[in-house]
Structure formats: C-alpha cells, structure tokens
C-alpha cells in the first residue's frame, strides 16, 4: 500500500478526463448541428467541405447572374419588339406611298411620319439600357489604351481625347480703381453739377453719382445711385474728402446690389479702400490719390474673373488696373495659381486583341507641351525638346507607366517650360497621377492633357460583347453579342443631303418615299431592316431559352452539392446523442470510481492503530 502515488486514482482520473473531453465534443456537435466545427474534427473533411462550399455559393451567384442575363435579354427584346412594330408601320406606309393615286402632298405627309418613326428607332437604340448599360448602341466609346478619371478630358473625334484639368481657385478675383485729384477737383471751378451724373458700369450694372441731399436708390436714368457729399475743392483736404466719399459710396452701392461682391449666402466682404493720401501735405495742389479694390466675395479663377466686366467710359478720370500693377484692366483679375491642387489619373489597360501591349506603337500621350510617342524602335526617351519617344516593345503596363514618369522627371528638370502646368506626378502600379495648381483662364492655364489611340476607331460602334458568368468556375462564361440597332445600321437613316448614313449616326431624314419608284425601293430596304431585327430577336430568344435550362441545371447542381456537403459537415444528431448518452454515463461512473480510488489510502490509517 502506498501514500505518495495513488495509481488507481490517476488511472480513474485519466479515463474520466478522456470521457469528459469526448462529452464536450459531443455537446459542441449537438449544439451546432455540425460534425466538423474545427479543422481538428476532420482535417480532410474540412478541406473537401470548403471546396464544396465555394462551389455551392458560386452556383447560387451564377443562378442570379443567369436571371440577370435573362432580364437584360427581356429588356432588349422588348425594345426590339417596338422597333419591329415601327418597321411594320413604315413598310405599310411605303406600300401606300407606292400607289400612283397619291398626290405630292399625300406623299409629303407619309414622308413626315416615316421620318418621325426613323427618329424613334434611333431613340430606342440610344436609350435602351440595363443597369445604365446601353444595349443597342454598340461599343460607342471603343477601347482606349488608357482611361481618365476626369470628366474634363472628353473624346473629340478620330480616337483623340483632349481637355484641361484646372485647380479650384483659392483667392478672390479683383480690380484696382484709382481715384486721383482730377476726380476730386483741382480748383473751385469743379462744382457738384460737374460730378453729378458720372457713371460706372460694373458687371453690367450702372452706378450713377448723385450729389443731392436725399437721393433715391434709383436715379431718374434708371441707374443705381451713388450718394457723394461733395465739397468745394479749394484745398487738398477737400479734394481728399471728395475722393474718399466717392469711393466709400461706390463700394457700398456695389456690395448692396451685386452678389458677385457680396453674396448673402457667403457674406465675405473682400473689397477694400485705401483712403486718398496727399503726396505732400505741406504744399497745396500736390498729387492726391486713393484706391478702391473691388474683390469678389468668392474665390474665382482667371476665366471666371474675365466674365465680370468693367466700363469706366462714363468717368474717364477713374483708372482701372490689375491689382498691384499699372496694367490697364477691364475685367476682374483672378489668381493664375491656387493653394489647392487638382489631380487626375490615367490608368493604362488592355485591349481585347491577340496582343497584350497597351498602348500600341503609334499611340500618343500629350501632357502640356510634351508629346510622348509610343514606338517599337529603341530610341532615346527624352532628348530635351517638346517630344519624347518610348520603346514599349516587351514592356508591361507597370514598366510603361514608370517610363512615362522618368520622361516627365527629365523634362521637368531640363526644360520646365514644356510641362509648366504640371505641379507634381507619380505612378501607382499602372496608374499615372498628374497634379496641377494652375487655375482656369479659359485658354492656357490648368494642365492640358491629350491622348491619341490609333486603334480606337477599329472598335468604335462594333457589336456590344457581354460575358455572362453563368457558372461557379472561371471558364464557365456565356458570350452574348448585341448588334447596333439604330436606323443607320438598319439602312434607313439619311442625312440632310439625302445620302444614307452609317452606323452610329442619328438620322436627319427617313427612307425616301417621295415617289412611287422611291417607295418601292424603300419597301426593299425596310424588308431588310425587318430581317436584321428578326435575327437579333431570334438570337436573344434562343439564348434566353438556353439560360432557362442553365438555371435549372444550376439549381440541381446546387441541391446535390449541398446534400454532399451536408453529409461531410453536418452531424448525425441521433448517432451523436447516443455517443453523448454513453459518455455521460461513463462520466458518472468515472467520478464514482475516482472517489473510491481516493479513499483507498485511508486503509493505511488502520495499520497505524
């Protein structure tokens, strides 16, 4: 008999611990309903189950994708149904116009209806959308070698984009009005009647000087009154007082009547007065001048300032200058630079062709005065002039973006005038980020960006190709092609000169039915248009039927895979309950035996009595 080591108790404790662990696992499975709650429960089963789960969830999403595809097809097919109705009516009118019993005015009325129906075909093609995706206008934007995130860079024509990105202004625009002694009067010959009626025209509002004691806000001439307390200009002090009174009254009148200089929604008074000063206070008749700086209540660019005009022809003694200069001005002057930077991003992407090279040889990117040409011949990147050539052969998009960054860096250090508007630039992956702090002056300010894609026109107005993901795996794609369905593609659109137009150009006139012969030719053209629409609708209907079978297959596969995954992952509750009951009984027995084993050393006490 031993005291220090109770082997029987240790044995009972070991068995009890194992039983309690198994009981705990049974409780976990019973409470979760899952046979596998962690990888340790079944490592291989967990891996198989997760693969099945990805397939099950993919099948569920593929089913939704297929339903969306059917909705898209139904939207397009519904639009083409109306196009068919229009064509049938046009054919009916063409048959009517071919009848020799009609007079010229009768055919004119028929022609008017055919023209309007043609316009509607174009409208349907232009506006039929699903999730903002135009269905029957084709690939109207083509596939440019880079996308620009700024709406200021617009497509012009022939695969070319142009635009200017400008920084938002951070300072108000202003103009400096200089009032000198010629305004205030040099002698007692200047009387109130001589200053009365002088006018300023600022931002298309006319302000008129009034010297009467109690003037109305509007003068008899319909102008805004500028009240001046006029003194007889016998001294320099009187002249200064006259100038200050005139400047103060004009400033108050402008701010009270023009929101450009005092906007109630943004009440910031930027206009200031520099009171009239005597250049030599000891000598009468010395030069005197004051300044009124009229400034906009909000920040304005150079271009915005140019819209605020000023006309001093009614008071030629007052001069207008650009602030801080002696340069004459007739509009407000805005700051050419801003404390705020504006950025735009050019992201290079792939074209759907056999080659992955983007951009292609012959494409161009122009930033300010620097033109970057892409080529397949190894030439120097930048030679110090207004152009650079990049060898793109064998380079990926990231390398091309880095090469452009290098060219810009060299140009900025060697010939900064070429990229004057470019404040900073950087590359993030295959995206070129360009920033400027120059505001818009309507012509040269801001950052000028141009792109020319030599392959763009090859993809413009082609059929719209859509890839429908109708399976859980990457290769399970259905390709849907939607043809352009405008009047030009259908052969019914005519221009102003009567010639037939091509795809993508909206009609000015419909097919000609002005004579019996023209009407018979129109019937043939309309028949061909009906055939084209019928072919497109038939294709859409066939794909819709196919997708309905696809959805049935997806739901069946989803059900079967879910069942298989359930056999691996879900717990058999009856079996698990049996195991739990067994372990629960063993727990009770183990606890009783552990208690008995702990009592065995008590026998030692009997030997010690």
Coordinates of C-alpha atoms in Angstrom, one line a residue:
X1 CA 0.0 0.0 0.0
X2 CA 1.3 3.4 -1.0
X3 CA 0.6 7.0 0.0
X4 CA 2.7 9.2 -2.3
X5 CA 1.3 7.7 -5.6
X6 CA -2.3 6.7 -5.8
X7 CA -2.1 4.8 -9.2
X8 CA -5.7 3.7 -9.1
X9 CA -6.8 7.4 -8.7
X10 CA -4.6 8.5 -11.5
X11 CA -6.0 5.8 -13.7
X12 CA -9.6 6.8 -12.9
X13 CA -8.7 10.5 -13.5
X14 CA -7.2 9.8 -16.9
X15 CA -10.2 7.8 -18.0
X16 CA -12.6 10.5 -16.6
X17 CA -10.7 13.3 -18.4
X18 CA -10.9 11.5 -21.7
X19 CA -14.6 10.8 -21.3
X20 CA -15.3 14.5 -20.3
X21 CA -13.4 15.6 -23.4
X22 CA -15.5 13.3 -25.6
X23 CA -18.6 14.6 -23.9
X24 CA -17.6 18.2 -24.5
X25 CA -17.1 17.4 -28.2
X26 CA -20.5 15.7 -28.4
X27 CA -22.1 18.7 -26.8
X28 CA -20.5 21.0 -29.3
X29 CA -21.7 19.0 -32.2
X30 CA -25.2 18.7 -30.7
X31 CA -25.4 22.4 -30.1
X32 CA -24.1 23.5 -33.5
X33 CA -25.6 20.7 -35.6
X34 CA -22.2 20.3 -37.3
X35 CA -19.9 17.3 -37.3
X36 CA -16.9 19.5 -38.2
X37 CA -16.6 22.6 -36.0
X38 CA -12.8 23.0 -36.4
X39 CA -10.1 21.5 -38.6
X40 CA -9.1 19.0 -35.8
X41 CA -12.5 17.4 -36.0
X42 CA -11.8 16.1 -39.6
X43 CA -8.9 17.8 -41.4
X44 CA -9.5 16.2 -44.8
X45 CA -13.3 16.5 -44.5
X46 CA -12.9 20.2 -43.7
X47 CA -10.8 20.8 -46.9
X48 CA -13.3 18.9 -49.1
X49 CA -16.2 20.7 -47.4
X50 CA -14.8 24.2 -48.0
X51 CA -14.2 23.4 -51.7
X52 CA -17.8 22.3 -51.9
X53 CA -19.0 25.4 -50.2
X54 CA -17.2 27.6 -52.7
X55 CA -18.9 25.7 -55.5
X56 CA -22.3 25.9 -53.8
X57 CA -22.0 29.7 -53.2
X58 CA -20.7 30.1 -56.7
X59 CA -23.6 28.2 -58.2
X60 CA -26.0 30.4 -56.2
X61 CA -24.5 33.5 -57.6
X62 CA -24.3 32.1 -61.1
X63 CA -28.0 31.4 -60.9
X64 CA -28.6 35.1 -60.0
X65 CA -26.3 36.1 -62.8
X66 CA -28.3 34.0 -65.2
X67 CA -31.5 35.5 -64.1
X68 CA -30.0 39.0 -64.6
X69 CA -28.9 37.9 -68.1
X70 CA -32.5 36.9 -68.8
X71 CA -33.7 40.2 -67.5
X72 CA -31.2 42.0 -69.8
X73 CA -32.4 40.0 -72.8
X74 CA -36.0 40.6 -72.0
X75 CA -35.3 44.3 -71.7
X76 CA -33.6 44.3 -75.1
X77 CA -36.1 42.1 -76.8
X78 CA -38.9 44.2 -75.5
X79 CA -37.3 47.3 -77.1
X80 CA -36.8 45.5 -80.4
X81 CA -40.4 44.4 -80.3
X82 CA -41.3 48.1 -80.6
X83 CA -38.7 48.5 -83.4
X84 CA -40.4 45.7 -85.2
X85 CA -43.8 47.4 -84.8
X86 CA -42.3 50.7 -86.2
X87 CA -40.8 48.9 -89.2
X88 CA -44.1 47.2 -89.9
X89 CA -45.8 50.5 -89.9
X90 CA -43.1 52.0 -92.1
X91 CA -43.5 49.2 -94.6
X92 CA -47.2 49.7 -94.6
X93 CA -46.6 53.5 -95.3
X94 CA -44.1 52.6 -98.1
X95 CA -46.6 50.4 -99.7
X96 CA -49.2 53.1 -99.5
X97 CA -46.7 55.7 -100.9
X98 CA -46.1 53.4 -103.9
X99 CA -49.6 53.8 -105.1
X100 CA -50.0 56.1 -108.2
X101 CA -53.3 57.6 -106.9
X102 CA -51.5 59.8 -104.4
X103 CA -50.6 63.4 -104.9
X104 CA -47.4 65.1 -103.8
X105 CA -48.8 66.5 -100.6
X106 CA -50.0 63.0 -99.7
X107 CA -46.5 61.5 -100.0
X108 CA -45.2 64.5 -98.0
X109 CA -47.5 63.6 -95.1
X110 CA -46.3 59.9 -95.4
X111 CA -42.7 61.1 -95.5
X112 CA -43.2 63.1 -92.3
X113 CA -44.5 60.1 -90.5
X114 CA -41.7 57.9 -91.8
X115 CA -39.1 60.5 -90.7
X116 CA -40.5 60.6 -87.2
X117 CA -40.6 56.8 -87.0
X118 CA -37.0 56.7 -88.1
X119 CA -36.1 59.1 -85.3
X120 CA -37.8 56.8 -82.8
X121 CA -35.8 53.9 -84.0
X122 CA -32.6 55.9 -83.2
X123 CA -34.0 57.0 -79.9
X124 CA -34.8 53.4 -78.9
X125 CA -31.2 52.3 -79.9
X126 CA -29.7 55.2 -78.0
X127 CA -31.7 55.0 -74.8
X128 CA -32.5 51.3 -74.2
X129 CA -30.4 50.5 -71.1
X130 CA -30.0 47.8 -68.5
X131 CA -28.2 48.9 -65.3
X132 CA -27.1 52.1 -67.3
X133 CA -25.5 49.9 -70.0
X134 CA -26.7 50.9 -73.4
X135 CA -27.7 47.7 -75.3
X136 CA -28.1 48.7 -78.9
X137 CA -25.6 51.5 -79.4
X138 CA -22.6 49.1 -79.7
X139 CA -19.2 49.8 -78.2
X140 CA -19.7 53.6 -78.6
X141 CA -16.6 54.5 -76.6
X142 CA -14.3 52.0 -78.1
X143 CA -11.4 50.7 -76.1
X144 CA -8.8 53.4 -75.3
X145 CA -5.3 52.5 -74.3
X146 CA -5.8 54.4 -71.0
X147 CA -8.8 55.6 -69.0
X148 CA -9.0 59.1 -67.5
X149 CA -10.9 59.7 -64.3
X150 CA -11.6 63.4 -65.1
X151 CA -14.8 64.5 -66.9
X152 CA -12.9 67.4 -68.3
X153 CA -11.0 65.1 -70.7
X154 CA -13.5 64.5 -73.5
X155 CA -13.5 62.4 -76.6
X156 CA -13.4 64.6 -79.6
X157 CA -13.0 62.5 -82.8
X158 CA -10.8 60.0 -84.6
X159 CA -9.6 58.3 -81.4
X160 CA -8.5 61.6 -79.8
X161 CA -9.2 62.9 -76.3
X162 CA -8.5 66.5 -75.2
X163 CA -9.1 68.6 -72.1
X164 CA -7.7 70.8 -69.5
X165 CA -7.6 69.9 -65.8
X166 CA -7.6 73.1 -63.6
X167 CA -7.2 73.6 -59.9
X168 CA -10.1 75.2 -58.0
X169 CA -9.3 78.9 -57.2
X170 CA -8.3 79.7 -53.6
X171 CA -8.3 83.6 -53.9
X172 CA -11.0 86.1 -55.0
X173 CA -10.7 88.0 -58.3
X174 CA -10.3 91.7 -58.0
X175 CA -9.7 95.0 -59.9
X176 CA -8.0 98.2 -58.7
X177 CA -9.7 101.6 -59.2
X178 CA -7.5 104.6 -58.9
X179 CA -9.1 107.9 -58.0
X180 CA -6.8 110.9 -58.2
X181 CA -7.1 114.7 -57.9
X182 CA -8.7 115.0 -61.3
X183 CA -11.7 113.3 -59.7
X184 CA -11.9 115.4 -56.6
X185 CA -11.3 118.7 -58.4
X186 CA -8.2 120.9 -58.6
X187 CA -9.9 124.3 -58.1
X188 CA -13.1 126.0 -57.2
X189 CA -14.3 125.6 -60.8
X190 CA -15.3 122.0 -60.1
X191 CA -18.9 122.1 -58.8
X192 CA -21.4 119.4 -57.8
X193 CA -23.1 119.8 -61.2
X194 CA -19.8 118.7 -62.9
X195 CA -19.6 115.4 -60.9
X196 CA -23.4 114.8 -61.0
X197 CA -24.4 112.0 -63.4
X198 CA -20.9 110.4 -63.8
X199 CA -21.4 106.7 -64.2
X200 CA -19.5 103.4 -63.6
X201 CA -20.7 100.2 -65.3
X202 CA -19.6 97.1 -63.2
X203 CA -20.8 93.6 -64.1
X204 CA -23.5 95.0 -66.4
X205 CA -24.9 97.2 -63.6
X206 CA -24.6 101.0 -64.0
X207 CA -23.9 103.2 -60.9
X208 CA -24.6 107.0 -61.2
X209 CA -23.1 109.7 -59.0
X210 CA -25.7 111.8 -57.1
X211 CA -24.9 114.9 -55.0
X212 CA -28.4 115.8 -53.9
X213 CA -29.2 115.8 -50.2
X214 CA -31.7 112.9 -50.2
X215 CA -31.4 110.8 -53.3
X216 CA -33.5 107.8 -54.1
X217 CA -31.8 104.4 -54.6
X218 CA -32.5 104.6 -58.3
X219 CA -31.8 107.7 -60.3
X220 CA -34.1 109.2 -62.9
X221 CA -32.0 107.5 -65.5
X222 CA -32.8 104.1 -64.0
X223 CA -29.2 103.7 -62.6
X224 CA -28.1 102.7 -59.1
X225 CA -27.5 105.9 -57.1
X226 CA -24.1 106.6 -55.6
X227 CA -24.5 109.4 -53.0
X228 CA -21.5 111.7 -52.7
X229 CA -21.1 114.5 -50.1
X230 CA -19.3 117.0 -52.4
X231 CA -17.2 119.8 -51.1
X232 CA -15.9 122.8 -52.9
X233 CA -12.4 121.6 -53.8
X234 CA -10.5 124.7 -52.6
X235 CA -7.9 122.6 -50.6
X236 CA -6.2 119.3 -50.8
X237 CA -8.2 118.2 -47.7
X238 CA -11.4 118.9 -49.5
X239 CA -10.2 117.0 -52.6
X240 CA -9.2 114.0 -50.4
X241 CA -12.6 114.1 -48.7
X242 CA -14.4 114.1 -52.1
X243 CA -12.4 111.1 -53.3
X244 CA -13.0 109.2 -50.1
X245 CA -16.7 109.9 -50.1
X246 CA -17.0 108.8 -53.7
X247 CA -15.0 105.5 -53.1
X248 CA -17.0 104.7 -50.0
X249 CA -20.4 105.3 -51.6
X250 CA -19.4 103.3 -54.7
X251 CA -18.2 100.4 -52.7
X252 CA -21.4 100.4 -50.6
X253 CA -23.6 100.6 -53.7
X254 CA -21.7 97.7 -55.4
X255 CA -21.9 95.4 -52.4
X256 CA -25.6 96.2 -51.8
X257 CA -26.6 95.5 -55.4
X258 CA -24.3 92.7 -56.7
X259 CA -23.9 89.3 -55.2
X260 CA -20.6 88.9 -57.0
X261 CA -19.1 91.3 -54.5
X262 CA -21.4 90.5 -51.5
X263 CA -23.2 87.1 -51.7
X264 CA -25.8 86.8 -48.8
X265 CA -25.2 83.0 -48.8
X266 CA -21.5 83.6 -48.4
X267 CA -21.2 87.1 -46.8
X268 CA -17.5 87.8 -47.2
X269 CA -16.6 91.4 -48.0
X270 CA -13.2 91.3 -49.7
X271 CA -13.4 94.7 -51.3
X272 CA -11.2 97.4 -49.6
X273 CA -10.5 101.1 -49.7
X274 CA -7.1 102.8 -49.5
X275 CA -8.1 106.4 -48.5
X276 CA -6.9 109.3 -50.5
X277 CA -3.4 110.5 -49.5
X278 CA -1.7 113.8 -50.2
X279 CA 1.8 113.2 -51.5
X280 CA 3.0 116.4 -49.8
X281 CA 0.7 117.6 -47.1
X282 CA 2.6 120.9 -46.8
X283 CA 2.0 122.1 -50.3
X284 CA -1.4 122.8 -51.8
X285 CA -2.0 121.3 -55.2
X286 CA 0.3 118.4 -54.7
X287 CA -0.8 115.0 -56.2
X288 CA -3.5 113.1 -54.3
X289 CA -4.8 109.6 -55.0
X290 CA -7.0 106.9 -53.4
X291 CA -7.7 103.3 -54.3
X292 CA -10.8 101.1 -54.3
X293 CA -10.0 97.4 -54.7
X294 CA -13.2 95.6 -55.7
X295 CA -12.9 91.9 -55.0
X296 CA -15.3 89.0 -55.5
X297 CA -17.0 87.6 -52.4
X298 CA -16.0 84.0 -53.5
X299 CA -12.8 82.6 -54.9
X300 CA -12.6 83.0 -58.7
X301 CA -10.3 81.6 -61.4
X302 CA -8.9 83.8 -64.1
X303 CA -11.6 82.6 -66.5
X304 CA -14.4 83.5 -64.0
X305 CA -12.9 86.9 -63.4
X306 CA -12.9 87.7 -67.1
X307 CA -16.7 87.3 -67.0
X308 CA -17.0 90.3 -64.7
X309 CA -16.6 93.3 -66.9
X310 CA -16.0 96.9 -66.0
X311 CA -16.7 100.0 -68.1
X312 CA -15.4 103.5 -66.9
X313 CA -16.1 105.3 -70.2
X314 CA -18.6 107.4 -68.3
X315 CA -16.0 108.6 -65.9
X316 CA -12.6 108.6 -67.6
X317 CA -10.8 110.3 -64.7
X318 CA -11.0 107.0 -62.8
X319 CA -8.5 104.4 -63.9
X320 CA -8.7 100.6 -63.6
X321 CA -5.7 98.4 -63.2
X322 CA -4.8 94.8 -62.4
X323 CA -4.2 94.8 -58.7
X324 CA -0.6 95.9 -57.7
X325 CA 0.3 96.8 -61.3
X326 CA -0.1 99.7 -63.8
X327 CA -1.5 97.3 -66.4
X328 CA -5.0 98.6 -67.5
X329 CA -7.8 96.2 -66.9
X330 CA -11.4 95.9 -68.0
X331 CA -12.3 92.8 -66.0
X332 CA -11.6 91.3 -62.6
X333 CA -8.2 89.6 -62.3
X334 CA -8.1 86.1 -60.8
X335 CA -5.0 84.4 -59.5
X336 CA -3.4 82.1 -62.0
X337 CA -2.3 79.6 -59.3
X338 CA -4.1 78.1 -56.4
X339 CA -3.2 76.8 -52.9
X340 CA -5.3 73.7 -53.8
X341 CA -4.0 71.0 -56.1
X342 CA -6.2 69.2 -58.6
X343 CA -5.2 65.6 -59.7
X344 CA -6.2 63.3 -62.5
X345 CA -5.4 59.7 -63.1
X346 CA -4.5 57.9 -66.3
X347 CA -4.9 54.2 -65.9
X348 CA -3.4 52.0 -68.6
X349 CA -5.5 48.9 -69.5
X350 CA -5.7 46.1 -72.1
X351 CA -7.5 45.9 -75.4
X352 CA -9.4 42.8 -76.5
X353 CA -6.9 41.7 -79.1
X354 CA -4.3 39.0 -79.5
X355 CA -1.6 41.3 -78.2
X356 CA -1.4 42.4 -74.6
X357 CA 0.7 45.5 -75.5
X358 CA -1.1 48.7 -74.3
X359 CA -0.5 51.3 -75.6
X360 CA 0.3 50.4 -79.2
X361 CA 3.0 51.7 -81.5
X362 CA 1.7 55.0 -82.9
X363 CA -0.3 56.0 -79.9
X364 CA 0.5 59.4 -78.3
X365 CA 0.1 61.0 -74.9
X366 CA 0.5 64.8 -74.6
X367 CA 1.0 66.4 -71.3
X368 CA 1.2 70.2 -71.5
X369 CA 3.7 70.9 -74.3
X370 CA 5.4 67.5 -74.1
X371 CA 4.3 64.8 -76.6
X372 CA 5.1 61.2 -75.7
X373 CA 5.1 58.9 -78.7
X374 CA 5.0 55.1 -78.2
X375 CA 7.1 53.1 -80.6
X376 CA 8.6 49.6 -81.2
X377 CA 12.0 51.0 -82.1
X378 CA 14.7 51.5 -79.4
X379 CA 15.1 55.3 -79.3
X380 CA 16.1 57.8 -76.6
X381 CA 13.3 58.6 -74.2
X382 CA 13.7 62.4 -74.0
X383 CA 16.1 64.5 -76.0
X384 CA 15.4 67.9 -74.4
X385 CA 12.7 69.1 -76.8
X386 CA 8.9 69.1 -76.8
X387 CA 8.6 65.4 -77.7
X388 CA 9.8 62.1 -76.4
X389 CA 9.7 58.5 -77.8
X390 CA 9.2 55.5 -75.7
X391 CA 10.1 51.9 -76.8
X392 CA 7.2 49.8 -75.4
X393 CA 8.2 46.5 -77.1
X394 CA 8.1 43.7 -74.5
X395 CA 7.1 46.1 -71.6
X396 CA 4.2 45.5 -69.3
X397 CA 1.8 48.3 -68.2
X398 CA 3.8 49.0 -65.0
X399 CA 7.0 49.4 -66.9
X400 CA 5.4 51.7 -69.4
X401 CA 4.0 53.9 -66.6
X402 CA 7.4 54.1 -64.9
X403 CA 9.0 55.1 -68.3
X404 CA 6.5 57.9 -68.6
X405 CA 7.3 59.1 -65.1
X406 CA 11.0 59.0 -65.9
X407 CA 10.4 61.2 -69.1
X408 CA 8.3 63.7 -67.1
X409 CA 11.0 63.9 -64.4
X410 CA 13.7 64.6 -67.0
X411 CA 11.6 67.2 -68.9
X412 CA 10.8 69.0 -65.6
X413 CA 14.4 69.3 -64.7
X414 CA 15.8 70.1 -68.2
X415 CA 13.1 72.1 -69.9
X416 CA 10.4 73.0 -67.3
X417 CA 8.6 75.4 -69.6
X418 CA 7.4 72.4 -71.7
X419 CA 5.5 71.0 -68.7
X420 CA 4.8 74.3 -66.9
X421 CA 1.4 73.4 -65.7
X422 CA 2.4 70.1 -64.2
X423 CA 3.0 70.6 -60.5
X424 CA 3.7 67.0 -59.5
X425 CA 3.3 63.5 -60.8
X426 CA 3.6 59.9 -59.6
X427 CA 3.0 56.3 -60.6
X428 CA 0.9 53.8 -58.6
X429 CA 1.0 50.4 -60.3
X430 CA -0.2 51.0 -63.9
X431 CA -1.8 54.4 -63.0
X432 CA -0.1 57.8 -63.8
X433 CA -1.2 60.5 -61.3
X434 CA -0.8 64.1 -62.6
X435 CA -1.4 67.2 -60.4
X436 CA -1.6 70.9 -61.1
X437 CA -2.1 74.1 -59.1
X438 CA -3.0 76.3 -62.0
X439 CA -6.5 77.7 -62.3
X440 CA -8.5 78.1 -65.4
X441 CA -8.1 81.1 -67.6
X442 CA -10.1 79.8 -70.5
X443 CA -7.1 79.0 -72.7
X444 CA -3.6 78.2 -71.4
X445 CA -4.0 77.8 -67.6
X446 CA -4.5 74.4 -66.0
X447 CA -3.0 71.2 -67.1
X448 CA -3.5 70.3 -70.8
X449 CA -3.9 66.5 -71.5
X450 CA -4.4 64.8 -74.8
X451 CA -4.4 61.2 -75.9
X452 CA -4.5 59.6 -79.4
X453 CA -5.3 56.0 -79.8
X454 CA -4.6 54.7 -83.3
X455 CA -6.8 51.6 -82.7
X456 CA -9.8 53.3 -81.2
X457 CA -11.9 53.7 -84.3
X458 CA -11.4 50.0 -85.1
X459 CA -13.5 49.1 -82.1
X460 CA -16.0 52.0 -82.2
X461 CA -19.6 51.2 -82.8
X462 CA -18.9 47.5 -83.0
X463 CA -21.4 45.0 -81.6
X464 CA -21.6 45.0 -77.8
X465 CA -19.9 41.9 -76.5
X466 CA -21.0 40.8 -73.0
X467 CA -19.6 38.0 -70.9
X468 CA -22.2 36.3 -68.7
X469 CA -20.7 34.4 -65.7
X470 CA -23.2 31.5 -65.6
X471 CA -21.1 29.0 -63.7
X472 CA -19.2 28.7 -60.4
X473 CA -15.8 28.5 -62.2
X474 CA -13.7 31.0 -64.2
X475 CA -14.2 29.3 -67.6
X476 CA -18.0 29.0 -67.4
X477 CA -18.9 32.1 -69.4
X478 CA -21.7 32.7 -71.9
X479 CA -20.8 35.3 -74.6
X480 CA -23.7 37.5 -75.6
X481 CA -23.5 39.7 -78.7
X482 CA -25.9 42.7 -79.1
X483 CA -25.8 44.3 -82.5
X484 CA -26.3 48.0 -83.1
X485 CA -29.9 48.5 -83.9
X486 CA -30.1 52.2 -84.9
X487 CA -31.6 53.4 -88.2
X488 CA -28.1 53.7 -89.7
X489 CA -27.3 50.0 -89.1
X490 CA -30.8 49.1 -90.4
X491 CA -30.1 51.0 -93.6
X492 CA -32.9 53.6 -93.1
X493 CA -31.1 56.7 -91.9
X494 CA -30.4 59.6 -94.3
X495 CA -28.5 62.8 -93.8
X496 CA -29.6 66.3 -94.7
X497 CA -28.3 65.8 -98.3
X498 CA -30.4 62.7 -98.7
X499 CA -27.4 60.2 -98.6
X500 CA -27.7 57.2 -96.4
X501 CA -25.8 57.3 -93.2
X502 CA -23.6 54.7 -91.5
X503 CA -23.9 53.0 -88.1
X504 CA -23.8 55.3 -85.0
X505 CA -25.0 58.5 -86.8
X506 CA -28.5 59.6 -85.9
X507 CA -30.8 60.1 -88.9
X508 CA -31.8 63.5 -90.2
X509 CA -34.3 62.0 -92.6
X510 CA -36.0 58.7 -93.0
X511 CA -36.0 56.4 -96.1
X512 CA -37.3 58.2 -99.2
X513 CA -40.9 57.7 -100.3
X514 CA -41.4 60.9 -102.3
X515 CA -42.3 59.0 -105.5
X516 CA -43.7 55.6 -106.5
X517 CA -40.2 54.3 -107.6
X518 CA -38.6 55.6 -104.3
X519 CA -41.3 54.0 -102.3
X520 CA -40.8 50.6 -103.9
X521 CA -37.1 50.8 -103.2
X522 CA -38.0 51.8 -99.6
X523 CA -40.1 48.6 -99.2
X524 CA -37.0 46.5 -100.1
X525 CA -34.9 48.4 -97.5
X526 CA -37.5 48.1 -94.8
X527 CA -37.8 44.3 -95.5
X528 CA -34.0 44.0 -95.0
X529 CA -34.3 46.0 -91.7
X530 CA -37.1 43.7 -90.5
X531 CA -34.9 40.8 -91.3
X532 CA -32.0 42.2 -89.2
X533 CA -34.2 42.9 -86.2
X534 CA -35.8 39.5 -86.5
X535 CA -32.3 37.8 -86.5
X536 CA -31.3 39.7 -83.4
X537 CA -34.6 39.0 -81.6
X538 CA -34.3 35.3 -82.6
X539 CA -30.8 35.1 -81.2
X540 CA -31.9 36.7 -78.0
X541 CA -34.8 34.4 -77.6
X542 CA -32.6 31.3 -78.2
X543 CA -30.2 32.5 -75.6
X544 CA -33.0 33.1 -73.1
X545 CA -34.2 29.5 -73.6
X546 CA -30.7 28.3 -73.1
X547 CA -30.4 30.3 -69.9
X548 CA -33.6 28.9 -68.5
X549 CA -32.0 25.4 -68.9
X550 CA -28.8 26.7 -67.4
X551 CA -30.7 27.9 -64.3
X552 CA -32.4 24.5 -63.9
X553 CA -29.0 22.8 -64.1
X554 CA -27.5 25.3 -61.6
X555 CA -30.3 24.7 -59.1
X556 CA -30.0 20.9 -59.5
X557 CA -26.2 21.0 -59.0
X558 CA -26.6 23.4 -56.1
X559 CA -29.0 20.9 -54.4
X560 CA -26.8 17.9 -55.0
X561 CA -23.6 19.6 -53.8
X562 CA -25.4 20.9 -50.8
X563 CA -26.5 17.4 -50.0
X564 CA -22.9 16.1 -50.4
X565 CA -21.5 18.9 -48.3
X566 CA -24.1 18.1 -45.6
X567 CA -23.0 14.5 -45.3
X568 CA -19.5 15.7 -44.6
X569 CA -20.2 18.7 -42.4
X570 CA -23.5 18.1 -40.6
X571 CA -23.8 16.0 -37.5
X572 CA -26.0 12.9 -37.3
X573 CA -28.0 14.1 -34.3
X574 CA -29.3 10.6 -33.3
X575 CA -25.9 9.0 -33.5
X576 CA -24.3 11.9 -31.7
X577 CA -27.0 11.7 -29.0
X578 CA -26.2 8.0 -28.5
X579 CA -22.5 8.9 -28.1
X580 CA -23.3 11.7 -25.7
X581 CA -25.5 9.4 -23.5
X582 CA -22.8 6.8 -23.4
X583 CA -20.2 9.4 -22.4
X584 CA -22.5 10.9 -19.9
X585 CA -22.9 7.6 -18.1
X586 CA -19.1 7.0 -18.2
X587 CA -18.6 10.4 -16.7
X588 CA -20.8 9.5 -13.7
X589 CA -19.1 6.1 -13.3
X590 CA -15.7 7.7 -13.6
X591 CA -16.5 10.3 -11.0
X592 CA -17.7 7.5 -8.6
X593 CA -14.6 5.4 -9.3
X594 CA -12.3 8.4 -8.8
X595 CA -14.0 9.0 -5.4
X596 CA -13.4 5.3 -4.5
X597 CA -9.8 5.4 -5.6
X598 CA -9.2 8.5 -3.5
X599 CA -10.5 6.5 -0.4
X600 CA -8.0 3.6 -0.8
X601 CA -5.1 5.3 1.1
X602 CA -7.4 5.6 4.1
X603 CA -6.6 1.9 4.8
X604 CA -3.1 2.9 5.9
X605 CA -4.6 4.5 9.0
X606 CA -5.9 1.1 10.1
X607 CA -2.4 -0.2 10.1
X608 CA -1.2 2.7 12.2
X609 CA -3.7 2.0 15.1

